[in-house]
mmCIF file of N, CA and C in Angstrom:
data_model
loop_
_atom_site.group_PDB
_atom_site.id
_atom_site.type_symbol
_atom_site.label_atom_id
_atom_site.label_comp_id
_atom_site.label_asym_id
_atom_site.label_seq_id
_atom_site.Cartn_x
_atom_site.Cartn_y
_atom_site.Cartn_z
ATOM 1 N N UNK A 13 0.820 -1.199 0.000
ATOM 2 C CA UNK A 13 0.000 0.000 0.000
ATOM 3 C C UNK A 13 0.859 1.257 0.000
ATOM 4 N N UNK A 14 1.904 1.306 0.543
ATOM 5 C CA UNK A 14 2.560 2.424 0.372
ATOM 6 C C UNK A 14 3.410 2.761 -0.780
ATOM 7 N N UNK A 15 3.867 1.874 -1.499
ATOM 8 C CA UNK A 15 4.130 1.751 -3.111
ATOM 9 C C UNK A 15 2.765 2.601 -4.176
ATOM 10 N N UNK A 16 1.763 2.290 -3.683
ATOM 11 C CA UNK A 16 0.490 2.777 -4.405
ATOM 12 C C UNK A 16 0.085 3.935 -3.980
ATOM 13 N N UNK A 17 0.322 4.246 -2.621
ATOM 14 C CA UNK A 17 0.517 5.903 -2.163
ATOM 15 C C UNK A 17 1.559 7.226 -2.842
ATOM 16 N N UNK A 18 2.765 6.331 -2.382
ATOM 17 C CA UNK A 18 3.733 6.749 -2.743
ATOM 18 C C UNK A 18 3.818 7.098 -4.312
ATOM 19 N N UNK A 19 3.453 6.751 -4.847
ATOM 20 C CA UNK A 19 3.400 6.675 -6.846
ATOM 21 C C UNK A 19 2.167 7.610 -7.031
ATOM 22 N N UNK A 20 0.904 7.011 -6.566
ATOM 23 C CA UNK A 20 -0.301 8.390 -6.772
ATOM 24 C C UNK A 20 0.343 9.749 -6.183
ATOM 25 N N UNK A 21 0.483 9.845 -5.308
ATOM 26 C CA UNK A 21 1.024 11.139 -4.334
ATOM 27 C C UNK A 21 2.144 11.803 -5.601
ATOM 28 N N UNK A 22 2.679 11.282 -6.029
ATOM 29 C CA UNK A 22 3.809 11.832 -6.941
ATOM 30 C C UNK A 22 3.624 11.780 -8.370
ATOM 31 N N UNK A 23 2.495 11.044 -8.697
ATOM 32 C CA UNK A 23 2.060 11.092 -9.695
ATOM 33 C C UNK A 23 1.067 12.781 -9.916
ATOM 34 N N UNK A 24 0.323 12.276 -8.884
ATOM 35 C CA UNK A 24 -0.860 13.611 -8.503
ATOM 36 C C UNK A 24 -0.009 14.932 -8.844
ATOM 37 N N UNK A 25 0.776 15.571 -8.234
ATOM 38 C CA UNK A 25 2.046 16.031 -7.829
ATOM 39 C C UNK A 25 2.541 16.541 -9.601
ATOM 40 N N UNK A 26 2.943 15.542 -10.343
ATOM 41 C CA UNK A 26 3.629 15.970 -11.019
ATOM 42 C C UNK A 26 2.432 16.022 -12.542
ATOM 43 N N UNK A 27 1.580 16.157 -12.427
ATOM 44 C CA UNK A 27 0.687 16.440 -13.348
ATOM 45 C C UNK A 27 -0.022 17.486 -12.696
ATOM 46 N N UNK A 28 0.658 17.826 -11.500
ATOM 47 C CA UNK A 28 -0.327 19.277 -11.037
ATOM 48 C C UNK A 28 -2.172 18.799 -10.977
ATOM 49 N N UNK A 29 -2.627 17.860 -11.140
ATOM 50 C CA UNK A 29 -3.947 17.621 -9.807
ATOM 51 C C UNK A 29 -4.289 17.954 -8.606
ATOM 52 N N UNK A 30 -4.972 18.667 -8.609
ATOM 53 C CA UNK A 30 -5.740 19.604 -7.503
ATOM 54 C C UNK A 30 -6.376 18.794 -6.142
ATOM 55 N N UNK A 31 -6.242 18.839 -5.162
ATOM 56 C CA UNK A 31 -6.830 18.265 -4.189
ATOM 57 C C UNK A 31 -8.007 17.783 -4.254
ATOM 58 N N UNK A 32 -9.035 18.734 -4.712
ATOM 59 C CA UNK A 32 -10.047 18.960 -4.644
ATOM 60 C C UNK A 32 -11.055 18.074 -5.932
ATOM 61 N N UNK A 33 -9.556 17.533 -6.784
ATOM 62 C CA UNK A 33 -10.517 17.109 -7.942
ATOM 63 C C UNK A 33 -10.088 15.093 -7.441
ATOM 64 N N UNK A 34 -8.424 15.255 -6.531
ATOM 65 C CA UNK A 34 -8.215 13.453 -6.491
ATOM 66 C C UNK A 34 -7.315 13.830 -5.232
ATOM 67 N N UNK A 35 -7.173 13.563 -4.436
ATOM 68 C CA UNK A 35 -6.310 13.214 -3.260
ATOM 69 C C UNK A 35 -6.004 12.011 -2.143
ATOM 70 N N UNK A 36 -5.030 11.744 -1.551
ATOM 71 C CA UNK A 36 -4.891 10.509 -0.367
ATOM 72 C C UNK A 36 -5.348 11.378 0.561
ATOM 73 N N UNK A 37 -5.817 10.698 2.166
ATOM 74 C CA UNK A 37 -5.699 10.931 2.833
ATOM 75 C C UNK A 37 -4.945 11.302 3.915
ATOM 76 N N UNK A 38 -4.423 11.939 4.899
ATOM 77 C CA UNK A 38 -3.233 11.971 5.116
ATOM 78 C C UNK A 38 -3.560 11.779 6.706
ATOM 79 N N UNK A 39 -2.725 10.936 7.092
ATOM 80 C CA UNK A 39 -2.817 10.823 8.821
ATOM 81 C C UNK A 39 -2.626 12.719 9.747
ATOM 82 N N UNK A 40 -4.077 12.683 10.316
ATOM 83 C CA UNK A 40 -4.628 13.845 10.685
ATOM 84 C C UNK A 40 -3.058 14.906 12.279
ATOM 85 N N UNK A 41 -2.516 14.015 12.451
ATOM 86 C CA UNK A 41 -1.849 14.030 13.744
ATOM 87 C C UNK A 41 -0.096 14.379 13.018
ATOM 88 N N UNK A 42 0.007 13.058 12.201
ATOM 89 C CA UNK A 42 1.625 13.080 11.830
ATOM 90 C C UNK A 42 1.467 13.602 10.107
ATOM 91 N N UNK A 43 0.608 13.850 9.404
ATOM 92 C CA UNK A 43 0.749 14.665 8.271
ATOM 93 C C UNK A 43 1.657 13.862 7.322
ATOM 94 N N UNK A 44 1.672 12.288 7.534
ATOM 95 C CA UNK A 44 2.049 11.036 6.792
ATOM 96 C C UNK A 44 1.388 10.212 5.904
ATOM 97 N N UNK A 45 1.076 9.451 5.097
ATOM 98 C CA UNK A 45 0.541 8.749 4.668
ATOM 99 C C UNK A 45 0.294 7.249 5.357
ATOM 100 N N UNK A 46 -0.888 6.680 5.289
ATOM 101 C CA UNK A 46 -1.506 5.911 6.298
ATOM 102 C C UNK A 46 -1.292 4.368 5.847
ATOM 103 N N UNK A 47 -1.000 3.909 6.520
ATOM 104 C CA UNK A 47 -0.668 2.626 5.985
ATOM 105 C C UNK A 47 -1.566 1.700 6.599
ATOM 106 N N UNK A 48 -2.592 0.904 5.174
ATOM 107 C CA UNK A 48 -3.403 0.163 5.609
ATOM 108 C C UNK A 48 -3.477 -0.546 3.837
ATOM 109 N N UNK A 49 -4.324 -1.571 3.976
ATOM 110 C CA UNK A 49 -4.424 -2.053 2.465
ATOM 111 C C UNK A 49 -5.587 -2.154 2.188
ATOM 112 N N UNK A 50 -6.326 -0.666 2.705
ATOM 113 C CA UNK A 50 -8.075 -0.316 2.356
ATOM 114 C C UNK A 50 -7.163 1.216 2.266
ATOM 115 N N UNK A 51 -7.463 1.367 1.178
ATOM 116 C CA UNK A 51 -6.937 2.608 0.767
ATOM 117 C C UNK A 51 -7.846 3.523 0.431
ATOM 118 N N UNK A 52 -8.434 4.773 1.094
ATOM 119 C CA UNK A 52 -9.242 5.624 0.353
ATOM 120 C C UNK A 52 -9.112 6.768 -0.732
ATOM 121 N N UNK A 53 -9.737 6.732 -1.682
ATOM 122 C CA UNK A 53 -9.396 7.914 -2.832
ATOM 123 C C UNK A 53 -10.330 9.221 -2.584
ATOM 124 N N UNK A 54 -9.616 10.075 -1.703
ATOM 125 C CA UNK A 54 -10.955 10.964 -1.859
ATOM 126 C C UNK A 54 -11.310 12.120 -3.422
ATOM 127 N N UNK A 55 -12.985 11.751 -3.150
ATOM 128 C CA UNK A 55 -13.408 12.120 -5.182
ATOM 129 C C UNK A 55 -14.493 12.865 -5.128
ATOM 130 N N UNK A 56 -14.488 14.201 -5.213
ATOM 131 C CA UNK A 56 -16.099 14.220 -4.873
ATOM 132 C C UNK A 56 -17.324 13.945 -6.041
ATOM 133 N N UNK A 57 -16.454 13.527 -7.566
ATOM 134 C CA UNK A 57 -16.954 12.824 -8.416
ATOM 135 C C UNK A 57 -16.474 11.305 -8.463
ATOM 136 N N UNK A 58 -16.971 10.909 -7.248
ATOM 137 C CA UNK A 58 -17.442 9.428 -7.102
ATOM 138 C C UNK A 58 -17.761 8.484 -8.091
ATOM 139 N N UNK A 59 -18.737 8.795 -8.668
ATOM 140 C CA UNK A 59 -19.827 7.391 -9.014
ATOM 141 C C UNK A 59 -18.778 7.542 -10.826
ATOM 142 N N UNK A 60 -18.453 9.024 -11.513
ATOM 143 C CA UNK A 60 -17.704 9.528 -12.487
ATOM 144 C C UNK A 60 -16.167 8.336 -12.126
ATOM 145 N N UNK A 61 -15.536 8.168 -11.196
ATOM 146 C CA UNK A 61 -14.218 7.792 -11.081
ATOM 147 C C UNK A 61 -14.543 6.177 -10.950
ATOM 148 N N UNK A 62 -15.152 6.033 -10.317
ATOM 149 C CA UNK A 62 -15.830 4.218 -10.113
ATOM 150 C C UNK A 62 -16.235 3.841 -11.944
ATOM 151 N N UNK A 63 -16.993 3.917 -12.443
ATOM 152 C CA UNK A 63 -16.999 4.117 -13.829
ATOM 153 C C UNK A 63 -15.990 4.190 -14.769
ATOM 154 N N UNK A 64 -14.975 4.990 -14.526
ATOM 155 C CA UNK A 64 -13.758 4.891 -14.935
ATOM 156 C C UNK A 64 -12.409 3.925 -14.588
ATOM 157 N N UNK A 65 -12.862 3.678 -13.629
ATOM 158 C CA UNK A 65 -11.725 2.723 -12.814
ATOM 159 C C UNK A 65 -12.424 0.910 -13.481
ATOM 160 N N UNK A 66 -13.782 1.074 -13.126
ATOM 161 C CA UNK A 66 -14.188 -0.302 -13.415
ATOM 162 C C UNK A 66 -13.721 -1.024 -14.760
ATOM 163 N N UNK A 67 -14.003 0.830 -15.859
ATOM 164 C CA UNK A 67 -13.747 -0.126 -17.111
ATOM 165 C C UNK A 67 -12.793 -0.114 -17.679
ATOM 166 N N UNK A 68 -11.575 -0.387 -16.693
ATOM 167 C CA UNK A 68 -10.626 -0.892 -16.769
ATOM 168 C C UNK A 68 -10.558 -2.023 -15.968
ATOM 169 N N UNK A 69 -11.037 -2.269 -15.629
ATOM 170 C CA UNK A 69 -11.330 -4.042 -15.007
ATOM 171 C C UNK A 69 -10.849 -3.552 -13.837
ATOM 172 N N UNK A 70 -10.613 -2.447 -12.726
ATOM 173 C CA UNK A 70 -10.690 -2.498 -11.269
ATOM 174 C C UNK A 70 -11.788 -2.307 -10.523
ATOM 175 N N UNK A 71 -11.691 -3.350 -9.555
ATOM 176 C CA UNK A 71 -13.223 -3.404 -8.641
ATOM 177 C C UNK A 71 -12.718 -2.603 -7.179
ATOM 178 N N UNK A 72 -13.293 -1.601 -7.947
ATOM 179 C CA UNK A 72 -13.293 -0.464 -6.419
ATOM 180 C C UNK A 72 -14.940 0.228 -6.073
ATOM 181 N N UNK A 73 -14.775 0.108 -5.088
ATOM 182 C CA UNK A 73 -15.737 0.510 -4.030
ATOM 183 C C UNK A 73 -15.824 1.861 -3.889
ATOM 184 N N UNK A 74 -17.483 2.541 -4.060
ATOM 185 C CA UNK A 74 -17.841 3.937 -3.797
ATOM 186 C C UNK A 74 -18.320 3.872 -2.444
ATOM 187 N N UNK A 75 -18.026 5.140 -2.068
ATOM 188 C CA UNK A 75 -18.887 5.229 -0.638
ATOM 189 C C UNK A 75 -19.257 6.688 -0.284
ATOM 190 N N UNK A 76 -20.131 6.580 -0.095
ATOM 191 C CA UNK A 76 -21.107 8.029 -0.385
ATOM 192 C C UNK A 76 -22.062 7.870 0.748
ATOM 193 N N UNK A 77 -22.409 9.510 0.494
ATOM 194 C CA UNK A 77 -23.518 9.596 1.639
ATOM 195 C C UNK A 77 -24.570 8.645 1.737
ATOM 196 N N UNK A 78 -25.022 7.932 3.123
ATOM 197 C CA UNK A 78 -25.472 8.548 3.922
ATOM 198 C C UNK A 78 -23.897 7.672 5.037
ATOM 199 N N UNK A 79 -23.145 6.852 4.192
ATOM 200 C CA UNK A 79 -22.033 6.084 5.213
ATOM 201 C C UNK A 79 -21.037 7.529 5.469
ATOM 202 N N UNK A 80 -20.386 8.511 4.547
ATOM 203 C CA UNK A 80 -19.800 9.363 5.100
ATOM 204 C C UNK A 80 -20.498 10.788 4.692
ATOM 205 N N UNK A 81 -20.365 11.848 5.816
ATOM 206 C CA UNK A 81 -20.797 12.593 5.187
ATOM 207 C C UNK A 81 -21.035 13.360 4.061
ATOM 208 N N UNK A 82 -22.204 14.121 3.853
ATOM 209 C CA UNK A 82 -22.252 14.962 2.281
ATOM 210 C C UNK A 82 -20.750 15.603 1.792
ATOM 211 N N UNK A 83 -20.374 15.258 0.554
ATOM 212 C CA UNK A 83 -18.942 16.449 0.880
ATOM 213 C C UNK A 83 -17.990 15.554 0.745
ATOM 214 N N UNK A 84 -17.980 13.993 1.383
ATOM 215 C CA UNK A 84 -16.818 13.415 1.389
ATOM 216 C C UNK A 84 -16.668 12.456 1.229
ATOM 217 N N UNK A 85 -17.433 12.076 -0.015
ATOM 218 C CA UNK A 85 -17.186 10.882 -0.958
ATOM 219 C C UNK A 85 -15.656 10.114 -1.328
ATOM 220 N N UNK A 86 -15.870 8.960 -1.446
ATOM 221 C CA UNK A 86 -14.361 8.635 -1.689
ATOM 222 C C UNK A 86 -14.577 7.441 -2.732
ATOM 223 N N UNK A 87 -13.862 6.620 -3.022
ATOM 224 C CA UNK A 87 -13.367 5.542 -3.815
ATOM 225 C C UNK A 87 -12.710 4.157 -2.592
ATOM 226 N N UNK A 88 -12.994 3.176 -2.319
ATOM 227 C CA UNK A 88 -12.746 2.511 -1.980
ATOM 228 C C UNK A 88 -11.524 1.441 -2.577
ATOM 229 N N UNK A 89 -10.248 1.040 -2.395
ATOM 230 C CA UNK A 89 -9.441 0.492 -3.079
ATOM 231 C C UNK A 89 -8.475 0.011 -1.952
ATOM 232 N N UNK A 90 -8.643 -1.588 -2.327
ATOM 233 C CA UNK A 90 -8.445 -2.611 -1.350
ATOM 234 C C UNK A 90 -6.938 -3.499 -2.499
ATOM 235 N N UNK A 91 -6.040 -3.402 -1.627
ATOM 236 C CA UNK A 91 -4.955 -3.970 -2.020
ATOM 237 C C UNK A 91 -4.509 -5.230 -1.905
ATOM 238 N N UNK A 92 -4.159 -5.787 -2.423
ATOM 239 C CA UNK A 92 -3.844 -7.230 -1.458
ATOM 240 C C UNK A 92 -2.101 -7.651 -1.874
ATOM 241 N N UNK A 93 -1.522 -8.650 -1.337
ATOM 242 C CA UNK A 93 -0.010 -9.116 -1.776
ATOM 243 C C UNK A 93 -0.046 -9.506 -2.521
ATOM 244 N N UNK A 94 -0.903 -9.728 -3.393
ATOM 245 C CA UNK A 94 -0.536 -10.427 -4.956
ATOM 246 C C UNK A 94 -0.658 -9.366 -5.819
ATOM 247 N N UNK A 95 -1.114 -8.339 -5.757
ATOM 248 C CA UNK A 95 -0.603 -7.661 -6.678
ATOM 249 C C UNK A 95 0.530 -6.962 -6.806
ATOM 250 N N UNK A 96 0.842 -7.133 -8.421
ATOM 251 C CA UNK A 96 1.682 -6.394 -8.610
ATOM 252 C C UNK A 96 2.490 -5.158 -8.877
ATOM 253 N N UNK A 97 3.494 -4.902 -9.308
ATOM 254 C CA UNK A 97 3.607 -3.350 -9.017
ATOM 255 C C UNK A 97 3.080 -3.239 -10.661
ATOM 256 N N UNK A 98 3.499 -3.495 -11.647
ATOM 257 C CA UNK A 98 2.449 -3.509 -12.852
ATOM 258 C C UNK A 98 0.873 -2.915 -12.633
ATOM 259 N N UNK A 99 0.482 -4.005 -11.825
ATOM 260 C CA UNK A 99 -1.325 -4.066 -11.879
ATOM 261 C C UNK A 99 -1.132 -2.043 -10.936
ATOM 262 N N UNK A 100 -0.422 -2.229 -10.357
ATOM 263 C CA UNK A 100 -0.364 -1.225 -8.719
ATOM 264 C C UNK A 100 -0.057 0.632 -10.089
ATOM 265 N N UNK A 101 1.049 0.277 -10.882
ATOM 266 C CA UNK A 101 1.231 1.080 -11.780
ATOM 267 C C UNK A 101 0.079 1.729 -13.003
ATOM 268 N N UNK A 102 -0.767 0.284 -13.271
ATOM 269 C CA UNK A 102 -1.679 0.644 -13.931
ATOM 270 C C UNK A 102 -2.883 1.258 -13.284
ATOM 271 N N UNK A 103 -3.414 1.061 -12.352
ATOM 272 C CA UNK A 103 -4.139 1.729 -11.230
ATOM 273 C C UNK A 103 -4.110 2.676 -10.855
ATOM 274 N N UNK A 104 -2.528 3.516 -10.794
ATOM 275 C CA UNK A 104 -2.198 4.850 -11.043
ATOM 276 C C UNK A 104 -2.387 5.444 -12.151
ATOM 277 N N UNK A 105 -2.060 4.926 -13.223
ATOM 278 C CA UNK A 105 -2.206 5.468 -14.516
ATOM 279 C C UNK A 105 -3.489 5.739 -14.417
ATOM 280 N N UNK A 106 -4.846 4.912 -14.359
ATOM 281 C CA UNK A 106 -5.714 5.035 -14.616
ATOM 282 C C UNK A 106 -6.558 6.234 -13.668
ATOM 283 N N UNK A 107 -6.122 6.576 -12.824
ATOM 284 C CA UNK A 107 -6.574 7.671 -11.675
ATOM 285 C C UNK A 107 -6.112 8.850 -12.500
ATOM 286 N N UNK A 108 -4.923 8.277 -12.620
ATOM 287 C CA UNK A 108 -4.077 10.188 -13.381
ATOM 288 C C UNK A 108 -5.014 10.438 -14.385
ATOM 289 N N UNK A 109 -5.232 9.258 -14.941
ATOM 290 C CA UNK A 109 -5.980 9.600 -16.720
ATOM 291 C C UNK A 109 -7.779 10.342 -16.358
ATOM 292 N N UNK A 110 -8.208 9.996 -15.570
ATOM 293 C CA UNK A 110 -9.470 10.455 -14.585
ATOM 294 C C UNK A 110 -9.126 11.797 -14.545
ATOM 295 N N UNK A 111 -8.499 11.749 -13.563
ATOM 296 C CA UNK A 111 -7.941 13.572 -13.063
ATOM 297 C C UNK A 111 -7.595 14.470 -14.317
ATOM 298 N N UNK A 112 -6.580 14.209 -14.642
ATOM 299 C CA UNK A 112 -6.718 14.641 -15.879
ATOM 300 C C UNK A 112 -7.442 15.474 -16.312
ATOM 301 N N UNK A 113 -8.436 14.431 -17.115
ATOM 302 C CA UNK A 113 -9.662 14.563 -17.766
ATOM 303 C C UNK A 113 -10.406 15.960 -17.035
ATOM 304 N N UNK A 114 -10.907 15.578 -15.793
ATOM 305 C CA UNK A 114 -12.038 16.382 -14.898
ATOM 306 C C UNK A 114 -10.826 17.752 -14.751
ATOM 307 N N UNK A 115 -9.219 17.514 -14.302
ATOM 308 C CA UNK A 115 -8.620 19.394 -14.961
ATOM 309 C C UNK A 115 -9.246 20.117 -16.231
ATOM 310 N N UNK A 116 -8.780 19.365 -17.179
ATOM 311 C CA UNK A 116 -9.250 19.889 -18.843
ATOM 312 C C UNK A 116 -10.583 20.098 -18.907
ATOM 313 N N UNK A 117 -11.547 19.641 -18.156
ATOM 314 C CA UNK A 117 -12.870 19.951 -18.353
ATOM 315 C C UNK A 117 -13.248 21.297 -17.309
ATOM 316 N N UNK A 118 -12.389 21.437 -16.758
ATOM 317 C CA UNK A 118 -12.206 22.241 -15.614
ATOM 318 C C UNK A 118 -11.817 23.640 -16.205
ATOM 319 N N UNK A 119 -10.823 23.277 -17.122
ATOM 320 C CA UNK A 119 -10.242 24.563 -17.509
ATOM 321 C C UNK A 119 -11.327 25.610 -18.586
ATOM 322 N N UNK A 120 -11.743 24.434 -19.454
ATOM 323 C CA UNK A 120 -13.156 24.637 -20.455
ATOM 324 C C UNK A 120 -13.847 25.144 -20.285
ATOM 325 N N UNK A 121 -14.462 24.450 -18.296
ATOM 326 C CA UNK A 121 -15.884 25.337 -18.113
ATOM 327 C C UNK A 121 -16.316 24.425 -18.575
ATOM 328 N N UNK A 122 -16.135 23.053 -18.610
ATOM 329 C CA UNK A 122 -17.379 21.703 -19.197
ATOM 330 C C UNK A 122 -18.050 21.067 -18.124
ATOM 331 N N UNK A 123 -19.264 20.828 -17.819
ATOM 332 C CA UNK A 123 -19.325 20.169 -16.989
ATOM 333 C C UNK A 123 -19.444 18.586 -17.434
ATOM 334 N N UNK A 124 -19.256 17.280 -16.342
ATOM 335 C CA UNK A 124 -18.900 15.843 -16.828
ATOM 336 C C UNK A 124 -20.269 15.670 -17.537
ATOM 337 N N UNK A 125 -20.414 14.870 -18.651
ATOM 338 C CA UNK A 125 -21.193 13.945 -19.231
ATOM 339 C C UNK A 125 -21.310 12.591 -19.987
ATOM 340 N N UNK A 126 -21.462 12.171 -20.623
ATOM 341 C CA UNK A 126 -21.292 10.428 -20.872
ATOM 342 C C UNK A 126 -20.228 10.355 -21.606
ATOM 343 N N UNK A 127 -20.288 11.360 -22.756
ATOM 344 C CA UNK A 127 -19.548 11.509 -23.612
ATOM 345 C C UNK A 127 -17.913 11.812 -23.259
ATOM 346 N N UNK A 128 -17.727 12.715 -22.363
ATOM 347 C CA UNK A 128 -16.353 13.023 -21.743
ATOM 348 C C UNK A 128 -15.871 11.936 -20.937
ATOM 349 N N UNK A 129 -17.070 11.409 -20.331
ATOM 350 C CA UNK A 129 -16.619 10.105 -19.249
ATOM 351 C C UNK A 129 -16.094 9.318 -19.831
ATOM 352 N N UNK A 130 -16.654 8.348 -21.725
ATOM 353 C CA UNK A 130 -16.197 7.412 -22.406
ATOM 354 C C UNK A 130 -15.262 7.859 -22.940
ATOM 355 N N UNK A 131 -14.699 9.242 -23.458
ATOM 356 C CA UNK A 131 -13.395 9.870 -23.872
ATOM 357 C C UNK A 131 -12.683 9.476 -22.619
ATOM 358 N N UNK A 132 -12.615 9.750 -21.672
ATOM 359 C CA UNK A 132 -11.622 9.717 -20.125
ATOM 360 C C UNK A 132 -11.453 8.138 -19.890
ATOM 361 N N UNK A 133 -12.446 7.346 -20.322
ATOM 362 C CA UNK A 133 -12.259 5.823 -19.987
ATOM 363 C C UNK A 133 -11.048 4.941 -21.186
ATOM 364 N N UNK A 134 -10.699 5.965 -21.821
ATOM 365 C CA UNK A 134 -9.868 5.005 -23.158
ATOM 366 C C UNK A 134 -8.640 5.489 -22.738
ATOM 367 N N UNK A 135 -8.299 6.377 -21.179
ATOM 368 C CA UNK A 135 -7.139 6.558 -20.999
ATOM 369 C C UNK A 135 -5.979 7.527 -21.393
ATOM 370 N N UNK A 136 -6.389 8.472 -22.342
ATOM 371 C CA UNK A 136 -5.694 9.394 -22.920
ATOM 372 C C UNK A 136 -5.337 10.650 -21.818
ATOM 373 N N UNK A 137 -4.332 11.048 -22.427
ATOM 374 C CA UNK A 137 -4.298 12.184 -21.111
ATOM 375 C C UNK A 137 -4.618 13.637 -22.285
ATOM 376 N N UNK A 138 -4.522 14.687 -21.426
ATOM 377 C CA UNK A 138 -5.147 16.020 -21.981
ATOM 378 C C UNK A 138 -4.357 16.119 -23.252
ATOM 379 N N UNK A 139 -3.195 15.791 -22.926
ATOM 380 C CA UNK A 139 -1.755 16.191 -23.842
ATOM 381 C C UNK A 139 -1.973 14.929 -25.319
ATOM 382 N N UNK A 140 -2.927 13.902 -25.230
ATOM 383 C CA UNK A 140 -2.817 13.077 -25.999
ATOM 384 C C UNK A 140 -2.024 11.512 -25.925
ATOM 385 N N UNK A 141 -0.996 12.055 -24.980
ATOM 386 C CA UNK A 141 -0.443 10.738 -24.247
ATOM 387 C C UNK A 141 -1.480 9.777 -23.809
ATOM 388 N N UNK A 142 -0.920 8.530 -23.795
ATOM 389 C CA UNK A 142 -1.647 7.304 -23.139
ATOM 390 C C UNK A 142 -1.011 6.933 -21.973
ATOM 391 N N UNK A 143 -1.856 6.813 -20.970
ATOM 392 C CA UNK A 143 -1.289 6.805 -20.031
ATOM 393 C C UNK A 143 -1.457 5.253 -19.259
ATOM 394 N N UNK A 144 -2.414 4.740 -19.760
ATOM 395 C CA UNK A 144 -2.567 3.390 -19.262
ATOM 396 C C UNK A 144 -1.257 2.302 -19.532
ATOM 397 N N UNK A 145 -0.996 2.474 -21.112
ATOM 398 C CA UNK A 145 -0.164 1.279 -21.371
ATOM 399 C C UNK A 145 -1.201 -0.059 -21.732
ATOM 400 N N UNK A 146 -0.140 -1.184 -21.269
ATOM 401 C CA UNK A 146 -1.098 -2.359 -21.831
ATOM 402 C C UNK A 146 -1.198 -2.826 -20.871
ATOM 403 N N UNK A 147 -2.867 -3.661 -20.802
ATOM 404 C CA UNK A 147 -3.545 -4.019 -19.657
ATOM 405 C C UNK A 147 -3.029 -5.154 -19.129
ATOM 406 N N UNK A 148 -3.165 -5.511 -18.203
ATOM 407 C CA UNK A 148 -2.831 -6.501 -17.296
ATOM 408 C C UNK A 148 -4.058 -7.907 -17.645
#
């Protein structure tokens, strides 16, 4: 889990992604990253990032109001020892390629719709790059 922190966090980071659009959580006390292998993505376009993540064949978990409050939707993403840093790499890719997306639509003044969502699900980044690679 901290391989998959560590890589989003710096991934996030170096594509300039906004808190507000994809972030980790950060241990409230030591201002660290939390080590557990239930990892939360906080999204406040939820059900938009689950959609995107799925169809790429990852089974992650939404969780939305009424389990956490209004406001603080997240992504559920459960790690286990068999995966690999591959699968762990592509999982990043596929978040960046999300974020991304919801910046550039950001910058536009677009708001999300089916159409931008199935553009954002084939993985491209703003720049045209692919960011997925080949699937696992």
């Amino acid at each position: 889990s901290t391989y998959f922190q560590e890589h989003l966090r710096a991934s996030l980071a170096a594509w300039s992604i906004p808190s507000h659009i994809l972030a980790l959580p950060v241990h409230p006390k030591h201002h660290h990253l939390m080590a557990t292998q239930i990892i939360p993505l906080l999204a406040p376009r939820t059900l938009d990032l689950t959609v995107h993540l799925r169809a790429h064949r990852f089974n992650v978990t939404p969780v939305t109001w009424p389990v956490v409050p209004k406001g603080k939707d997240r992504i559920r993403v459960c790690l286990h020892a068999s995966n690999t840093r591959a699968e762990i790499d592509a999982l990043v890719n596929a978040c960046i390629a999300w974020a991304a997306g919801i910046v550039q639509d950001e910058r536009t003044g677009l708001e999300a719709d089916e159409t931008r969502i199935e553009g954002r699900v084939s993985g491209m980044g703003p720049d045209g790059r692919n960011l997925l690679g080949s699937k696992l």
